Coordinates of N, CA, C and O in Angstrom, one line a residue:
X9 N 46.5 37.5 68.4 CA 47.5 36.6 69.0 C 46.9 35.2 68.8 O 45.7 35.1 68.6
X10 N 47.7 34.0 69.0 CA 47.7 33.0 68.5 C 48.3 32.2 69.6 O 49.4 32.5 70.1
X11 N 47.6 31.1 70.2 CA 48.7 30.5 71.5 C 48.8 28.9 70.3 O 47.8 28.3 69.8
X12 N 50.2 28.5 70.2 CA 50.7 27.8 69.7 C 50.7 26.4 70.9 O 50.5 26.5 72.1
X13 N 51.0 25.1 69.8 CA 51.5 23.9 70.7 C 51.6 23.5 72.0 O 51.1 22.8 73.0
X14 N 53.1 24.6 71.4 CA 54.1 24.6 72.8 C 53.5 25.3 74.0 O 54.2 25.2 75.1
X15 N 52.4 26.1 74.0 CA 51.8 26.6 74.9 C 52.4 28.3 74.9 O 52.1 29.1 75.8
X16 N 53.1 28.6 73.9 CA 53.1 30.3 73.8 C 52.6 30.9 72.7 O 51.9 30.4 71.8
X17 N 53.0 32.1 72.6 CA 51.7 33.1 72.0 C 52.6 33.4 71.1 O 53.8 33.5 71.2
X18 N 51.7 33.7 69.8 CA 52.6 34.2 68.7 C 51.3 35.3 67.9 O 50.1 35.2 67.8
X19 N 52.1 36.5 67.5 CA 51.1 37.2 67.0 C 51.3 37.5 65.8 O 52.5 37.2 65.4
X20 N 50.5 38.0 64.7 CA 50.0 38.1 63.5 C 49.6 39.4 63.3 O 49.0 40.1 64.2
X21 N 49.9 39.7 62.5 CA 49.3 41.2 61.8 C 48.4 40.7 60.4 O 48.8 39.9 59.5
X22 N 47.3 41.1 60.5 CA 46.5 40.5 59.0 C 46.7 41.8 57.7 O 46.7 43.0 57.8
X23 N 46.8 41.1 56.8 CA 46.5 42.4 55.6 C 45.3 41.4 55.1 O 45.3 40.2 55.3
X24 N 44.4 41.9 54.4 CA 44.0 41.7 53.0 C 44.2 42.6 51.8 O 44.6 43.8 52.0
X25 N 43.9 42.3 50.7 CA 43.8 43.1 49.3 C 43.2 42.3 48.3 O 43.5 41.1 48.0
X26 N 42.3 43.1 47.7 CA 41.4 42.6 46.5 C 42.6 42.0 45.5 O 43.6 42.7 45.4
X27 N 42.4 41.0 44.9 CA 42.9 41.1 43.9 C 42.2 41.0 42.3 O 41.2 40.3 42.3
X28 N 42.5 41.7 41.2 CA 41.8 41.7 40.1 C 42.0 41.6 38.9 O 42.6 42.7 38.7
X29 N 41.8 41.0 37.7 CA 41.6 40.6 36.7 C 42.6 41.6 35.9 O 42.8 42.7 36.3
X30 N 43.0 41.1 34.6 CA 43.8 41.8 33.7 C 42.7 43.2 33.1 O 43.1 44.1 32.4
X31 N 41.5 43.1 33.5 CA 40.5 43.8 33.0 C 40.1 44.6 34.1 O 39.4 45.5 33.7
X32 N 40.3 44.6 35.3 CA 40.1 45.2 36.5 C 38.9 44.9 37.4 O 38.6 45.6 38.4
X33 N 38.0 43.5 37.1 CA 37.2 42.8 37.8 C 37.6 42.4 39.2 O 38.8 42.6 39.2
X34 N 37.4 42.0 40.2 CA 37.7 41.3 41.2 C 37.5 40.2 41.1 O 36.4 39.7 40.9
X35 N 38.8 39.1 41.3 CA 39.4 38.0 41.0 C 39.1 37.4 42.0 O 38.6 36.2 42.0
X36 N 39.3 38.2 42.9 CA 39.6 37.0 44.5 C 40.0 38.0 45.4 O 39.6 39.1 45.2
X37 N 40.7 37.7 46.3 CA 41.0 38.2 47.4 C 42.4 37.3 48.1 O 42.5 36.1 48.2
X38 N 43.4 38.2 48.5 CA 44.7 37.8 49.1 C 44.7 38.0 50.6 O 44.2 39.0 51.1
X39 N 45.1 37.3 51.1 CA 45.0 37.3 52.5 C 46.4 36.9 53.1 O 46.7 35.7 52.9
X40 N 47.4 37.9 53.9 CA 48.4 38.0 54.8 C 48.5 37.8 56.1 O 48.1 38.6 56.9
X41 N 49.1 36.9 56.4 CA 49.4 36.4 57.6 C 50.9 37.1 57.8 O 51.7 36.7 57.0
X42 N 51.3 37.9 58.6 CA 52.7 38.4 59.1 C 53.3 38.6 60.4 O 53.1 39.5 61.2
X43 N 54.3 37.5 60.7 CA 54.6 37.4 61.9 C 55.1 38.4 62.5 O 56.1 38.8 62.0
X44 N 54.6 39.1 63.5 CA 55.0 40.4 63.9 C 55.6 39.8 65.5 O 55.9 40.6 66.4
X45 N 55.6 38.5 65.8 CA 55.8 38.2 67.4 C 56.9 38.9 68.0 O 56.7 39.6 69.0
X46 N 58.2 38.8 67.6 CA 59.4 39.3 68.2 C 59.0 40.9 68.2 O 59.3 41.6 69.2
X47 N 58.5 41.4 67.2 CA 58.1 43.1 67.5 C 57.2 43.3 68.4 O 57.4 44.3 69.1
X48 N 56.0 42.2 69.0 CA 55.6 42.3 69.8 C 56.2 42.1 71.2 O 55.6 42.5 72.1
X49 N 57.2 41.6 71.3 CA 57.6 40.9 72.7 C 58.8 42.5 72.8 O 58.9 43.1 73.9
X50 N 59.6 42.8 71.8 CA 60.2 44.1 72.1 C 59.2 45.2 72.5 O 59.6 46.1 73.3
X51 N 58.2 45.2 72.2 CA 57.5 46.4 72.4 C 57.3 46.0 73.6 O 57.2 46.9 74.4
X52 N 57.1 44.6 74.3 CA 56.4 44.5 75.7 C 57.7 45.0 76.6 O 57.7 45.6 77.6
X53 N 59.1 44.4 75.8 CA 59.9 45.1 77.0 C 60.5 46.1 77.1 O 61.3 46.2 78.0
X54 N 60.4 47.0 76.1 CA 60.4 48.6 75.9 C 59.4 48.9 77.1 O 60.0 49.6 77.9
X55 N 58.6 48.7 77.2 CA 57.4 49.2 77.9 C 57.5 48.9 79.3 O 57.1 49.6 80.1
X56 N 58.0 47.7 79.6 CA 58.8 47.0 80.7 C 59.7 48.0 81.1 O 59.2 48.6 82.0
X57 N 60.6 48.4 80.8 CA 61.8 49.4 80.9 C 61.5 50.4 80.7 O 62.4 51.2 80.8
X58 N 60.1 51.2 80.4 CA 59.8 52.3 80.6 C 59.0 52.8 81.9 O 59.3 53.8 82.5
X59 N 58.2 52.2 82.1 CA 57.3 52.2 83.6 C 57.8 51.4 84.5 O 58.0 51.9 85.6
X60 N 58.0 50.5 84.5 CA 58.9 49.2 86.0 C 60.5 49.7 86.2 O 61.4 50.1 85.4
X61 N 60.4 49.6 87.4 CA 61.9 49.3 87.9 C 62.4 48.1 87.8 O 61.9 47.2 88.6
X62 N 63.1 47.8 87.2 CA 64.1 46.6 87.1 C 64.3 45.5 88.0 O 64.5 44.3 87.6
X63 N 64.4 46.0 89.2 CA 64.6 45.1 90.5 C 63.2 44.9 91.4 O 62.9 44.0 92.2
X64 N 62.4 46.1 90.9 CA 61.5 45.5 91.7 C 60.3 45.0 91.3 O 59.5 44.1 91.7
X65 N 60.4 45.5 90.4 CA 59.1 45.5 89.3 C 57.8 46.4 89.7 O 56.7 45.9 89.6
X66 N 57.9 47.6 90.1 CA 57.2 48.2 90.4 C 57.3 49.5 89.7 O 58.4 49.9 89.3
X67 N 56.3 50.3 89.6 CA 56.2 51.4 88.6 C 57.6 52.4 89.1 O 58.2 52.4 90.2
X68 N 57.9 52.8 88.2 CA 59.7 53.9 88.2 C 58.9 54.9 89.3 O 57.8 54.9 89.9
X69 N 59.9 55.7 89.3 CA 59.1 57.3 90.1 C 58.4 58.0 88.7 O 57.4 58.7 89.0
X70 N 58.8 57.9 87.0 CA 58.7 58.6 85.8 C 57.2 58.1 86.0 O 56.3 59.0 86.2
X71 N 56.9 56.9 85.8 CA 55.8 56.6 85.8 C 54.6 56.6 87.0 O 53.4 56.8 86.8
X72 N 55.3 56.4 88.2 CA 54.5 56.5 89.2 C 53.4 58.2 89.5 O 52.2 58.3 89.9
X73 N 54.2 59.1 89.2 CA 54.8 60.6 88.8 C 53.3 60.9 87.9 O 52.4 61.7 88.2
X74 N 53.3 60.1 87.1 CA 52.6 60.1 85.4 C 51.3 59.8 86.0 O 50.4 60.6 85.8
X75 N 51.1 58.7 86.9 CA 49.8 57.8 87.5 C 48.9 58.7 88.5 O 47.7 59.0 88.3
X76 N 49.9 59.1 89.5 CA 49.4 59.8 90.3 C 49.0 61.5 89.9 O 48.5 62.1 90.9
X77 N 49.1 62.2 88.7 CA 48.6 63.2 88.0 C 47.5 62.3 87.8 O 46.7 62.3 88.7
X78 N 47.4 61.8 87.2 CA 45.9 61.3 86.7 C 44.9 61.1 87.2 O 43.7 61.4 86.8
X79 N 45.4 60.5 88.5 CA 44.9 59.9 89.6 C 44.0 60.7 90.4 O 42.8 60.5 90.6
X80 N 45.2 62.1 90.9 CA 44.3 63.3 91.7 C 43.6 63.8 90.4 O 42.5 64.3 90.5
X81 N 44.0 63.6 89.2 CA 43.2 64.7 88.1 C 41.2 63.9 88.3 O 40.1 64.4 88.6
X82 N 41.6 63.1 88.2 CA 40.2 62.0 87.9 C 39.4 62.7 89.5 O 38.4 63.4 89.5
X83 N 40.0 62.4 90.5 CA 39.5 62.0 91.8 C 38.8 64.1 92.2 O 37.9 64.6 92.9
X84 N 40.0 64.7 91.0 CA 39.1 66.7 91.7 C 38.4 66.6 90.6 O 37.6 67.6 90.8
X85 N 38.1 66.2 89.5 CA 36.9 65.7 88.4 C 35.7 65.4 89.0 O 34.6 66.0 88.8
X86 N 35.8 63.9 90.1 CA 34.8 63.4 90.4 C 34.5 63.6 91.7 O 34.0 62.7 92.5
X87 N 34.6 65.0 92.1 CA 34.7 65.6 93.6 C 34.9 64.3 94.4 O 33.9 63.9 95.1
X88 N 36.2 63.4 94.5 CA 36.4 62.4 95.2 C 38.0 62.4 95.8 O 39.1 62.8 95.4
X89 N 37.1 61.5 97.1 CA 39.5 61.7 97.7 C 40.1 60.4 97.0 O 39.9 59.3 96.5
X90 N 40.9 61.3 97.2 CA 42.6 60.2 97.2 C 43.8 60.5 98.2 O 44.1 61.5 98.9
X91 N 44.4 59.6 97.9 CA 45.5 59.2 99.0 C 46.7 59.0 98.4 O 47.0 59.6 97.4
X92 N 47.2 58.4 98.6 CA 49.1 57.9 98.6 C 49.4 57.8 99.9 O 48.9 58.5 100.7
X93 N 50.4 57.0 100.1 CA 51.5 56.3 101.1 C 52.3 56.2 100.4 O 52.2 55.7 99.3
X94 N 54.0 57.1 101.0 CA 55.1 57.3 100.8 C 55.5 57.1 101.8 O 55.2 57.7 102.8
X95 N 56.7 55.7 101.8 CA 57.5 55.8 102.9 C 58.7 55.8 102.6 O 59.0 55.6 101.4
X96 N 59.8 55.9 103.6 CA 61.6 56.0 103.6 C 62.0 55.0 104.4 O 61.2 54.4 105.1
X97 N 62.9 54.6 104.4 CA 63.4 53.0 104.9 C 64.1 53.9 105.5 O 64.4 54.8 104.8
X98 N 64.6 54.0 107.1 CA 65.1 54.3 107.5 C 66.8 54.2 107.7 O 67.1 53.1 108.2
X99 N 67.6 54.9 107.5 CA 69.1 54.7 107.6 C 69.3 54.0 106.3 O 70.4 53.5 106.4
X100 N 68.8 53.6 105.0 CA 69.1 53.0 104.1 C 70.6 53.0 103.5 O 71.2 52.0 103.2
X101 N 71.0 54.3 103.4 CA 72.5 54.9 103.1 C 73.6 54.0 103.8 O 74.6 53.6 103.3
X102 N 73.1 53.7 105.0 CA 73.7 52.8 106.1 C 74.0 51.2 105.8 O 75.0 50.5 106.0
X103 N 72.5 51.1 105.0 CA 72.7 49.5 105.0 C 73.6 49.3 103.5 O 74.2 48.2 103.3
X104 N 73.5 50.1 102.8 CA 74.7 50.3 101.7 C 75.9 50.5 101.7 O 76.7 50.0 100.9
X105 N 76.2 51.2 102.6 CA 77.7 51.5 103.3 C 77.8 50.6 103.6 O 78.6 50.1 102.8
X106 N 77.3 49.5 104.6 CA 77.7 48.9 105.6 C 77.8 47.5 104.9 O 78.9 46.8 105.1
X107 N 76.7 47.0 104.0 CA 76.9 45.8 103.9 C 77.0 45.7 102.1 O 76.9 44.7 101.5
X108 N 77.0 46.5 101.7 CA 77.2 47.0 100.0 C 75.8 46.7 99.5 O 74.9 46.0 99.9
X109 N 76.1 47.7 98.0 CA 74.7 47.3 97.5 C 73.8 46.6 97.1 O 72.6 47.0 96.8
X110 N 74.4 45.2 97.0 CA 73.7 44.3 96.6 C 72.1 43.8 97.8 O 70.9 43.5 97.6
X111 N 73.0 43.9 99.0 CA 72.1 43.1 100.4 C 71.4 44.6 100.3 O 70.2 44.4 100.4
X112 N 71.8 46.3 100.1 CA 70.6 47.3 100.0 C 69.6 47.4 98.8 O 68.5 47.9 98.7
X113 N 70.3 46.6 98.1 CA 68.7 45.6 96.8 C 67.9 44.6 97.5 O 66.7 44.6 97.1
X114 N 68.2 43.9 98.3 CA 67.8 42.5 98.7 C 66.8 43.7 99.7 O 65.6 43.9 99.3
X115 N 67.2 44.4 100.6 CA 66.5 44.6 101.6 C 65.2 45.6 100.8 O 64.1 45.6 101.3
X116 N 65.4 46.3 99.4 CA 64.5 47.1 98.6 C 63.3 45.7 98.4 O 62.1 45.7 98.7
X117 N 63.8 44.9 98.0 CA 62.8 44.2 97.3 C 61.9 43.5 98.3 O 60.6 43.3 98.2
X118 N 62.8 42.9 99.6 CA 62.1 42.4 100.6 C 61.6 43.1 101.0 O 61.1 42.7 102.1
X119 N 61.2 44.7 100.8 CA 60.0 45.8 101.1 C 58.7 45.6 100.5 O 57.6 45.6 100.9
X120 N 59.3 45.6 99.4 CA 58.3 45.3 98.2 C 57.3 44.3 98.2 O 56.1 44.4 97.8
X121 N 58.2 43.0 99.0 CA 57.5 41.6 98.8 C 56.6 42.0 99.9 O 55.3 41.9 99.7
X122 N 57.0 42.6 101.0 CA 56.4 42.6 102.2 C 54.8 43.6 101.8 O 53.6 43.3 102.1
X123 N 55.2 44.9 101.1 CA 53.6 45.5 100.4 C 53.1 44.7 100.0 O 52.0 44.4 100.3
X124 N 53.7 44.1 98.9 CA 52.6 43.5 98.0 C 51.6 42.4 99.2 O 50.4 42.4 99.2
X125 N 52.3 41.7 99.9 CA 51.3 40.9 100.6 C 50.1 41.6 101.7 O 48.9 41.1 101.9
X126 N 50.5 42.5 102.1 CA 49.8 43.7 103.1 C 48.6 44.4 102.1 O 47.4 44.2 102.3
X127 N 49.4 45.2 101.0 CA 48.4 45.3 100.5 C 47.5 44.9 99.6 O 48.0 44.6 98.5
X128 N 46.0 44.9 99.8 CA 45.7 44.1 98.7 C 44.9 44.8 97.3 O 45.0 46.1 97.3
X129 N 44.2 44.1 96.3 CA 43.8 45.1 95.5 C 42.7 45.7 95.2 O 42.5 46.3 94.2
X130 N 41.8 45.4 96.5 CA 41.0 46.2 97.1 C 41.2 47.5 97.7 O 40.3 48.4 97.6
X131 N 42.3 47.6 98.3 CA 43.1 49.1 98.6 C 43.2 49.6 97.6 O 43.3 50.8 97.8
X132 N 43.4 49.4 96.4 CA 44.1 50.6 95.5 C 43.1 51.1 94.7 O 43.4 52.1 93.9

């Protein structure tokens, strides 16, 4: 990758190949510069859309699911504990019904905002 001017990143795929003489000597050498940035920025948000939730930005259940196998796998490997915290918002269904789904997004993510400050990244 490459941070440009304007202050963003642009990336490059390199090729080389010999190149050589009508006789089959080595002439020189060719060198490819190939802008691959837009393939990289889809792959970042393919990848975005595969492990994050959308609204909150926090790993899906697919991926969370994925982490946490790993997680206990490593931790009965390294005869060590592990944990998880799962909680339920209580009456949630309620605050959907009641005030529609948008304000039961607002109140998802003001959960969210609320962990991420509580916990820090020493806990995890």
């Amino acid at each position: 990758s490459i941070r440009t001017e304007d202050g963003t990143t642009a990336y490059y795929q390199i090729r080389s190949s010999v190149v050589r003489s009508r006789g089959g000597e080595r002439a020189g050498s060719l060198l490819m510069l190939i802008d691959v940035t837009e393939q990289r920025l889809l792959q970042d948000q393919l990848k975005q859309l595969a492990y994050y939730d959308g609204l909150t930005r926090i790993y899906n259940r697919t991926h969370f699911i994925q982490q946490s196998k790993e997680i206990l796998l490593q931790a009965h490997l390294q005869d060590q504990p592990a944990s998880f915290i799962l909680f339920d918002i209580d009456h949630f269904k309620q605050v959907n019904d009641t005030y529609g789904h948008e304000t039961g997004d607002q109140v998802i993510v003001h959960m969210v905002t609320v962990c991420r400050q509580v916990i820090t990244q020493d806990m995890l």
